mmCIF file of C-alpha atoms in Angstrom:
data_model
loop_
_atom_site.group_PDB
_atom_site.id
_atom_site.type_symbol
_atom_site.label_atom_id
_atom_site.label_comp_id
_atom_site.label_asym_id
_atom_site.label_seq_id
_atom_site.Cartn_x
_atom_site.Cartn_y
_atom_site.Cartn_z
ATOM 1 C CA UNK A 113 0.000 0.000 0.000
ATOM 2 C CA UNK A 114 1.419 3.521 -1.118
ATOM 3 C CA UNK A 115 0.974 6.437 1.098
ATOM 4 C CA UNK A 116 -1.799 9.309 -0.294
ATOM 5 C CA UNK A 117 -0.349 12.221 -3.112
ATOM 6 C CA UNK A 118 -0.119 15.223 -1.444
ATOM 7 C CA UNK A 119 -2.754 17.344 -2.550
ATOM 8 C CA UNK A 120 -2.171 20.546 -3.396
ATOM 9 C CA UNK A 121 -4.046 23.864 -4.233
ATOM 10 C CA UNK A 122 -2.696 27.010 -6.310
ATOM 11 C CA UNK A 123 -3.620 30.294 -4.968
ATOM 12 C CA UNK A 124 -2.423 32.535 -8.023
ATOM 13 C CA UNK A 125 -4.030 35.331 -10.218
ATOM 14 C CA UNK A 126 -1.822 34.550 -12.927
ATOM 15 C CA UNK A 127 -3.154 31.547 -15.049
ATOM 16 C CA UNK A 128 -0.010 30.675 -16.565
ATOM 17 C CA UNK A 129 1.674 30.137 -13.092
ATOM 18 C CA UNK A 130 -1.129 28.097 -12.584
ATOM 19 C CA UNK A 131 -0.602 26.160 -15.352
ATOM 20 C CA UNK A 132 2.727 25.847 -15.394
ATOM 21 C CA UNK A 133 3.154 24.886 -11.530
ATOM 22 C CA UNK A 134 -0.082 21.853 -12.017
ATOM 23 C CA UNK A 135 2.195 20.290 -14.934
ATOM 24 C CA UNK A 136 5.000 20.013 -12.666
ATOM 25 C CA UNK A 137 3.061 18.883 -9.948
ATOM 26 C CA UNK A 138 0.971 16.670 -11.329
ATOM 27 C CA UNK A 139 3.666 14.769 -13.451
ATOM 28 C CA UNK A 140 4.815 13.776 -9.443
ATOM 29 C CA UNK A 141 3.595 10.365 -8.247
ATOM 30 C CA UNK A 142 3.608 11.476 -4.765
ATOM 31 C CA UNK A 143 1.708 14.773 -5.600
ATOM 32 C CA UNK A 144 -1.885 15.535 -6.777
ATOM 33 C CA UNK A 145 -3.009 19.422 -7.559
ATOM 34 C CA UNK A 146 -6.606 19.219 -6.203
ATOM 35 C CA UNK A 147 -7.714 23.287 -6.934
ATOM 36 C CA UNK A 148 -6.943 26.529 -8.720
ATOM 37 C CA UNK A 149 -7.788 29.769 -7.160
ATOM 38 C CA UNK A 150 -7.138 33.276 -8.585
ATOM 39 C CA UNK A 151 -7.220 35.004 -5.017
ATOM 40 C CA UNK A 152 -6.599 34.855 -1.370
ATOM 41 C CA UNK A 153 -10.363 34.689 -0.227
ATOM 42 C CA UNK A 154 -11.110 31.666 -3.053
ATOM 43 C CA UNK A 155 -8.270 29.942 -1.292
ATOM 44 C CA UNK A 156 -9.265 30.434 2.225
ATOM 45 C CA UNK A 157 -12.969 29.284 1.037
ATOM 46 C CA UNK A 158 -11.465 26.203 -0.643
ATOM 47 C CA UNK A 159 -9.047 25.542 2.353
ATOM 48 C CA UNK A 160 -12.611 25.739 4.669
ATOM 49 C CA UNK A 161 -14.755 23.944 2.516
ATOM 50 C CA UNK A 162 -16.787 27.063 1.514
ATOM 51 C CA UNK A 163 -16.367 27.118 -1.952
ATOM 52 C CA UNK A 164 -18.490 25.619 -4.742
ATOM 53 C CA UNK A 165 -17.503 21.844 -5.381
ATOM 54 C CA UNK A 166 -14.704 22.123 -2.436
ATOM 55 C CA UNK A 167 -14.239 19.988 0.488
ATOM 56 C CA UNK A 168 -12.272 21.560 3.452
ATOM 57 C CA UNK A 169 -10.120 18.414 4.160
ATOM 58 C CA UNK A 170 -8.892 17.866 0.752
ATOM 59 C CA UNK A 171 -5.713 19.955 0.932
ATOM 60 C CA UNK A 172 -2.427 19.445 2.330
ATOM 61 C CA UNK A 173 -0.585 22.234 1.182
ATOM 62 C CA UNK A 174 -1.347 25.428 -0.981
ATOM 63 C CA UNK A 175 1.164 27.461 -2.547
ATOM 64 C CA UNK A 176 0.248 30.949 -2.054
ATOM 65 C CA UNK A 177 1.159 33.970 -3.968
ATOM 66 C CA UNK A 178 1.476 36.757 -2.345
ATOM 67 C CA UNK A 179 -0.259 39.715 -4.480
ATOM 68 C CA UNK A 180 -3.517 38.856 -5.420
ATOM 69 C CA UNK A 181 -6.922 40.530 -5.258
ATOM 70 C CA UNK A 182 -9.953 40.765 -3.216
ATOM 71 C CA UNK A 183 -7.565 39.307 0.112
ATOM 72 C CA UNK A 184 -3.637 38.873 0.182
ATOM 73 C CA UNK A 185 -1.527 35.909 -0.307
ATOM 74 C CA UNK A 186 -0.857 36.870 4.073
ATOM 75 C CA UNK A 187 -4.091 37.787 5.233
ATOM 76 C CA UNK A 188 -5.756 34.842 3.549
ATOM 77 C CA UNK A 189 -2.489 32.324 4.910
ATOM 78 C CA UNK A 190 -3.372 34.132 8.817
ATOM 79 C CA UNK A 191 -6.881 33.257 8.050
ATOM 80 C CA UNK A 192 -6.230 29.614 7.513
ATOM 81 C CA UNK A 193 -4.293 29.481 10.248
ATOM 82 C CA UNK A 194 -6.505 30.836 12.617
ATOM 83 C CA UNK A 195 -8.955 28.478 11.334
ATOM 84 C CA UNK A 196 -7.265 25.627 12.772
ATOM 85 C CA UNK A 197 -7.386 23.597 9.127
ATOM 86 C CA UNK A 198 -4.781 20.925 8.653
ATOM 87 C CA UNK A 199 -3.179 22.827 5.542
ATOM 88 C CA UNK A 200 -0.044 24.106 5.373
ATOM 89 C CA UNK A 201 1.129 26.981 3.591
ATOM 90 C CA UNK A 202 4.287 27.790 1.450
ATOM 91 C CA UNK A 203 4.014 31.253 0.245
ATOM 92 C CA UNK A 204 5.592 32.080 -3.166
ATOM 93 C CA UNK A 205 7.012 35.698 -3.725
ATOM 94 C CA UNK A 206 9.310 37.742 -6.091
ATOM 95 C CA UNK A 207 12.016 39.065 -3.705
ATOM 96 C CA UNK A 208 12.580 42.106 -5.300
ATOM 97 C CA UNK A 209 8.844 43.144 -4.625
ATOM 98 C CA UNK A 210 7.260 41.404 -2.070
ATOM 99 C CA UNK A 211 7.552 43.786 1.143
ATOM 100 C CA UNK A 212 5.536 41.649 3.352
ATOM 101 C CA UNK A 213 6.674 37.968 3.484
ATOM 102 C CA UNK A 214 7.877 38.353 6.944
ATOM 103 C CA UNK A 215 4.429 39.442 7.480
ATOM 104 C CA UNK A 216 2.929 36.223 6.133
ATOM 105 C CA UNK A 217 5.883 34.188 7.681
ATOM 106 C CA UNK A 218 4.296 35.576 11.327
ATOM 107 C CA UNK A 219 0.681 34.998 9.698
ATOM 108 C CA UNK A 220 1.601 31.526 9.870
ATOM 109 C CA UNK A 221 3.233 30.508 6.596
ATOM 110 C CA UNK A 222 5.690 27.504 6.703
ATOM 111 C CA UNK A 223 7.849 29.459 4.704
ATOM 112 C CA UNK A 224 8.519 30.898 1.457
ATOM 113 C CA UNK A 225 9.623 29.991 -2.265
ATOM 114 C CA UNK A 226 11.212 32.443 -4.604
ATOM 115 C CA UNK A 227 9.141 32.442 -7.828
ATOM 116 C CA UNK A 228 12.399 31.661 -10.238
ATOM 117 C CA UNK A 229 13.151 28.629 -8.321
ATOM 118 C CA UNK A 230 13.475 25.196 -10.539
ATOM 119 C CA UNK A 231 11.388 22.848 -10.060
ATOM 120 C CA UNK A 232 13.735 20.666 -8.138
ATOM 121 C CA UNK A 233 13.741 23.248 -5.086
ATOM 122 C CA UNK A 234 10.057 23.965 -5.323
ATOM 123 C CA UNK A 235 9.194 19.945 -5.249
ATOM 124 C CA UNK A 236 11.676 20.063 -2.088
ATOM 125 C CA UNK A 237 10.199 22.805 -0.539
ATOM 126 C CA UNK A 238 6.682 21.080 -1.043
ATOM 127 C CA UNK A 239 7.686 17.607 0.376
ATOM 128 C CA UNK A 240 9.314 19.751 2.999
ATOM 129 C CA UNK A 241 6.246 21.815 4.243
ATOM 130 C CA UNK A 242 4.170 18.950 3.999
ATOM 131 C CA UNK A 243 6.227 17.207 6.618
ATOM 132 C CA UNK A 244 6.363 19.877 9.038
ATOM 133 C CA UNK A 245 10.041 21.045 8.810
ATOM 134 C CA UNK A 246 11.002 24.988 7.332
ATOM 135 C CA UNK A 247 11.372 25.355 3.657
ATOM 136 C CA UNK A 248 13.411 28.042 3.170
ATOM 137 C CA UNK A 249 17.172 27.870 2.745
ATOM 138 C CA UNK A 250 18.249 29.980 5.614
ATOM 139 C CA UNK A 251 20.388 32.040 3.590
ATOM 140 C CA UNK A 252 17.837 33.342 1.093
ATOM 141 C CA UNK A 253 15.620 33.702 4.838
ATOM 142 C CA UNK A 254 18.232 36.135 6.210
ATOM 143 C CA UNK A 255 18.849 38.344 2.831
ATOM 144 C CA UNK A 256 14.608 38.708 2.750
ATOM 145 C CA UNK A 257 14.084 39.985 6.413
ATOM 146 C CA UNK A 258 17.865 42.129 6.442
ATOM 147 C CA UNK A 259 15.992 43.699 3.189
ATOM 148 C CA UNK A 260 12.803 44.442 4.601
ATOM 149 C CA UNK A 261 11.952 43.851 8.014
ATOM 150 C CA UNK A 262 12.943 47.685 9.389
ATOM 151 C CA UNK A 263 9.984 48.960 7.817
ATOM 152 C CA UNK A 264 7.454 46.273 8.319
ATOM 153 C CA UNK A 265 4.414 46.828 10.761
ATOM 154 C CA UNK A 266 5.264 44.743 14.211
ATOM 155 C CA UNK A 267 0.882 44.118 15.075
ATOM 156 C CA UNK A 268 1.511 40.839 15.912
ATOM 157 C CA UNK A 269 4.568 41.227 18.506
ATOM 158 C CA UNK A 270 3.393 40.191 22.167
ATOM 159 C CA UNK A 271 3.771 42.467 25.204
ATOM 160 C CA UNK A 272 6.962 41.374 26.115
ATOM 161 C CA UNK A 273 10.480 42.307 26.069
ATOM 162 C CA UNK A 274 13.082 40.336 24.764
ATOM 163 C CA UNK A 275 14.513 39.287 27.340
ATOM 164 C CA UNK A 276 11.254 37.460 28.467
ATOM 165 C CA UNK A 277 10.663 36.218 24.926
ATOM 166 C CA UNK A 278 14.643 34.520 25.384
ATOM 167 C CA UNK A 279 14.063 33.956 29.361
ATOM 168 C CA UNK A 280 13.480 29.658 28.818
ATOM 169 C CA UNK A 281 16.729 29.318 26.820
ATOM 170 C CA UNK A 282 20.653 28.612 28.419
ATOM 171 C CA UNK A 283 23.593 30.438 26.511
ATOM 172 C CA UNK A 284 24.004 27.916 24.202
ATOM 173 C CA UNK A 285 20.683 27.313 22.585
ATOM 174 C CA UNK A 286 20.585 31.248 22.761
ATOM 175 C CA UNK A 287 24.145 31.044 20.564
ATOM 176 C CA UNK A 288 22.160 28.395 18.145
ATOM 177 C CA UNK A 289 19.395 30.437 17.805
ATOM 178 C CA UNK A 290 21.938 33.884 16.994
ATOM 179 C CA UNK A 291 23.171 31.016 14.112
ATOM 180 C CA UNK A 292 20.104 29.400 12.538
ATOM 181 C CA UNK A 293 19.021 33.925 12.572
ATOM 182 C CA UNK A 294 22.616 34.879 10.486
ATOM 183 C CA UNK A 295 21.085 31.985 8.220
ATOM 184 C CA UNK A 296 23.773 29.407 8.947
ATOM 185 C CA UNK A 297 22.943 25.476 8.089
ATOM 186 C CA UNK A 298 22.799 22.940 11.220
ATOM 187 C CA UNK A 299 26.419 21.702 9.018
ATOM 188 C CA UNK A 300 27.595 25.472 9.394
ATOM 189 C CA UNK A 301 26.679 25.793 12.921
ATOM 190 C CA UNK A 302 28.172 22.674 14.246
ATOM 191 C CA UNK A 303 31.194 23.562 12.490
ATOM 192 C CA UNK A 304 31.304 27.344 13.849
ATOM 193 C CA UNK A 305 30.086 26.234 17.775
ATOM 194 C CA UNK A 306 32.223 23.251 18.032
ATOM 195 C CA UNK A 307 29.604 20.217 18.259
ATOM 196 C CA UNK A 308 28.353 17.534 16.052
ATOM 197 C CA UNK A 309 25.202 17.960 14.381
ATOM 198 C CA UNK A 310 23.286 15.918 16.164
ATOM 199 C CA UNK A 311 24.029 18.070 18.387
ATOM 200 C CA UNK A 312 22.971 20.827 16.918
ATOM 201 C CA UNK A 313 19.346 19.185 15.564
ATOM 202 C CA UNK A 314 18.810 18.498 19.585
ATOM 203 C CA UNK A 315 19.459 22.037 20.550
ATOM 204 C CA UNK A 316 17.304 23.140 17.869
ATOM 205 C CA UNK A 317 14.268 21.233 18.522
ATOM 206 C CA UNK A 318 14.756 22.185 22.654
ATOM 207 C CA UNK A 319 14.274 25.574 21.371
ATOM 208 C CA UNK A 320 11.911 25.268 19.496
ATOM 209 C CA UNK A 321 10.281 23.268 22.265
ATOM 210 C CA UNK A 322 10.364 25.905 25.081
ATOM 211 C CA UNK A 323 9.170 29.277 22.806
ATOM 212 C CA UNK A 324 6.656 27.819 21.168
ATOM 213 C CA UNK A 325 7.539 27.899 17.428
ATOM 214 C CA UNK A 326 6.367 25.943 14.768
ATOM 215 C CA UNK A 327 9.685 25.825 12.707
ATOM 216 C CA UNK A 328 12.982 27.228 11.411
ATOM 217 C CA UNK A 329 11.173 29.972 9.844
ATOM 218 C CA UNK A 330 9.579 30.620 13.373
ATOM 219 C CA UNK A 331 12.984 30.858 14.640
ATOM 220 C CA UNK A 332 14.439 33.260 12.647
ATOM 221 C CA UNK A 333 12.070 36.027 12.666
ATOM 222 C CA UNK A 334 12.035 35.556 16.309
ATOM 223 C CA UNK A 335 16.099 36.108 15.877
ATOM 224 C CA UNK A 336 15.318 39.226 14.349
ATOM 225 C CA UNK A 337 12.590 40.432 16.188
ATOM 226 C CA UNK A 338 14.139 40.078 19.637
ATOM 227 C CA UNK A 339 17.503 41.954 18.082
ATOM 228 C CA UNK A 340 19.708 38.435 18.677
ATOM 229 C CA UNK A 341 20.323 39.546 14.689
ATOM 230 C CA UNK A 342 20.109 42.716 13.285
ATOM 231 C CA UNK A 343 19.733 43.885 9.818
ATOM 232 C CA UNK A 344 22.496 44.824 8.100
ATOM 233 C CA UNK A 345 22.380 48.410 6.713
#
């Protein structure tokens, strides 16, 4: 017995993106497109089973664009989030335009795909999201948010200082944290902090553990937002 396709929906106001995403997709033995949508409230009706012809159970994953009428690619992501549905979502953006992905990361996203990536990466990043681990390569995380996270709205920051935010951690998983935030790979931080990567993966998941965060992506906006990493000018 083989395990179920991932099903997958395209939130996209572009057609040919559409198109050209569902004959990669669907030429995948492990991957089924189950829905097209040409905005961000379509998807979140799809996602909750609102939509004409859609059942709310029968995605896994949508890849969400970011710029799209009638509702955002990260208002409609928060939305399904705060819905509680099983689907997880990989946002898709241009990086030279696409102000608010840290925005949608803190909406919820699992992460983020840049547009131009082969298809390769983007069936990666699918399988990725699917399983509940980040999909971003930390590099192309840190070059987004040192872009455009100093003028991005904070709403959804808690009442808390940073210090409180960091309080559960020791010095070391707070150095591992500073790391995965300067966009290093578990490889490059075992090499720079002296431990095996085992190591490293253990540390990671403690931390992950004791703030609360969902995933890699999690953990590096929380780098940034706390000021463990800052910007570069």
């Amino acid at each position: 017995m083989t395990d179920a396709p991932i099903r997958l929906l395209l939130a996209d106001d572009q057609e040919l993106v559409r198109m050209g995403f569902r004959m990669v997709l669907d030429a995948q033995p492990d991957m089924t497109v189950v829905g097209e949508v040409g905005d961000g409230a379509a998807a979140v009706a799809h996602v909750l089973g609102r939509g004409a012809g859609t059942e709310g159970a029968d995605v896994d994953v949508v890849l969400m664009d970011i710029r799209m009428p009638r509702l955002d690619g990260v208002e409609a992501t928060r939305q399904i989030v705060a819905s509680g549905a099983a689907a997880k979502v990989l946002v898709l953006t241009t990086f030279d335009l696409d102000e608010y992905v840290h925005a949608a990361l803190k909406a919820g996203a699992g992460g983020f795909l840049l547009k131009d990536a082969g298809p390769a990466e983007l069936l990666a990043a699918i399988r990725a999201v699917h399983s509940g681990d980040a999909v971003v390569a930390p590099s192309a995380t840190r070059r987004l948010l040192e872009r455009f996270l100093p003028g991005l709205p904070d709403e959804l920051e808690p009442v808390r200082t940073a210090e409180e935010r960091l309080a559960p951690l020791t010095e070391r998983e707070r150095e591992v944290l500073v790391a995965v935030g300067q966009g290093l790979s578990n490889q490059e931080i075992a090499g720079t902090l002296y431990m095996a990567e085992a190591t490293v993966k253990t540390h990671i998941g403690r931390i992950l553990a004791k703030l609360h965060l969902r995933d890699r992506v999690q953990m590096v906006v929380l780098a940034y937002d706390t000021g463990l990493v800052r910007p570069r000018t």
